[in-house]
Amino acid sequence: MAKHRPSPSPAYILGVGLTKFAKPLARNAADYTELGFEAGIKALLDAGINYDDVDQGIACYCYGDSTSGQRVFYQFGMTQAPVVN
């Protein structure tokens, strides 16, 4: 008989932010952290919250290094929040 495990705390997506898709450092393109910062600002504005209200971050990217997500979140001061890349 399977043991009952308590369900994890619910997760909420409050805001989303997108930027123009461009390969970082391509001609006239911003670098990865600038693109991520722009998307993050848009997500916070969409959610109507500030970075102190965020418990965890999820970063999605195509061309970034393995810790690119952390670099973007650090710009907001989120050095203690876990970030999943």
Coordinates of C-alpha atoms in Angstrom, one line a residue:
M1 CA 0.0 0.0 0.0
A2 CA 1.4 3.4 -1.0
K3 CA 2.1 5.9 1.7
H4 CA 0.2 9.2 1.5
R5 CA 2.6 12.1 1.0
P6 CA 1.5 15.6 1.6
S7 CA 1.2 17.6 -1.6
P8 CA 3.8 20.3 -2.2
S9 CA 3.0 24.0 -1.8
P10 CA 1.2 25.4 -4.8
A11 CA 3.2 27.4 -7.3
Y12 CA 1.8 30.4 -9.1
I13 CA 2.9 32.1 -12.3
L14 CA 1.9 35.7 -11.8
G15 CA 3.6 37.4 -14.7
V16 CA 5.4 36.8 -17.9
G17 CA 7.8 38.9 -20.0
L18 CA 9.2 38.3 -23.4
T19 CA 11.8 40.1 -25.6
K20 CA 12.5 40.0 -29.2
F21 CA 14.2 36.7 -30.1
A22 CA 17.8 37.4 -31.1
K23 CA 21.0 35.4 -30.7
P24 CA 23.0 37.2 -28.0
L25 CA 26.0 39.2 -29.3
A26 CA 24.7 39.0 -32.9
R27 CA 25.0 42.2 -34.9
N28 CA 23.1 45.0 -33.1
A29 CA 21.7 42.6 -30.5
A30 CA 21.9 43.0 -26.7
D31 CA 23.8 40.4 -24.7
Y32 CA 21.9 37.6 -22.8
T33 CA 21.8 39.4 -19.5
E34 CA 20.3 42.5 -21.0
L35 CA 17.6 40.5 -22.8
G36 CA 16.8 38.5 -19.6
F37 CA 16.6 41.7 -17.5
E38 CA 14.2 43.2 -20.0
A39 CA 12.0 40.1 -19.8
G40 CA 12.2 40.1 -16.0
I41 CA 11.1 43.7 -15.7
K42 CA 8.1 43.0 -18.0
A43 CA 7.2 39.9 -15.9
L44 CA 7.3 41.8 -12.7
L45 CA 5.2 44.7 -14.2
D46 CA 2.7 42.2 -15.6
A47 CA 2.4 40.5 -12.1
G48 CA 2.2 43.8 -10.3
I49 CA 4.9 42.7 -7.8
N50 CA 8.5 43.6 -7.0
Y51 CA 11.5 41.2 -6.8
D52 CA 11.2 40.9 -3.0
D53 CA 7.9 38.9 -3.6
V54 CA 9.6 36.2 -5.7
D55 CA 10.5 32.9 -4.0
Q56 CA 12.0 31.1 -7.0
G57 CA 13.0 31.7 -10.6
I58 CA 12.9 29.7 -13.8
A59 CA 15.0 30.8 -16.8
C60 CA 14.6 29.5 -20.3
Y61 CA 17.2 30.3 -23.0
C62 CA 18.7 28.9 -26.2
Y63 CA 22.2 30.2 -26.4
G64 CA 23.3 31.1 -22.9
D65 CA 25.8 29.5 -20.6
S66 CA 24.7 27.0 -18.0
T67 CA 24.3 29.6 -15.3
S68 CA 22.8 32.4 -17.5
G69 CA 19.6 32.3 -15.6
Q70 CA 21.3 33.0 -12.3
R71 CA 23.2 36.0 -13.8
V72 CA 19.9 37.5 -14.9
F73 CA 18.2 37.0 -11.6
Y74 CA 21.2 38.5 -9.7
Q75 CA 20.6 41.8 -11.5
F76 CA 17.3 42.0 -9.5
G77 CA 19.1 41.3 -6.2
M78 CA 17.7 37.7 -6.1
T79 CA 20.9 36.1 -4.8
Q80 CA 19.1 33.8 -2.3
A81 CA 16.2 32.6 -4.5
P82 CA 16.7 29.3 -6.2
V83 CA 16.9 29.5 -10.0
V84 CA 16.1 26.6 -12.3
N85 CA 17.7 26.8 -15.8

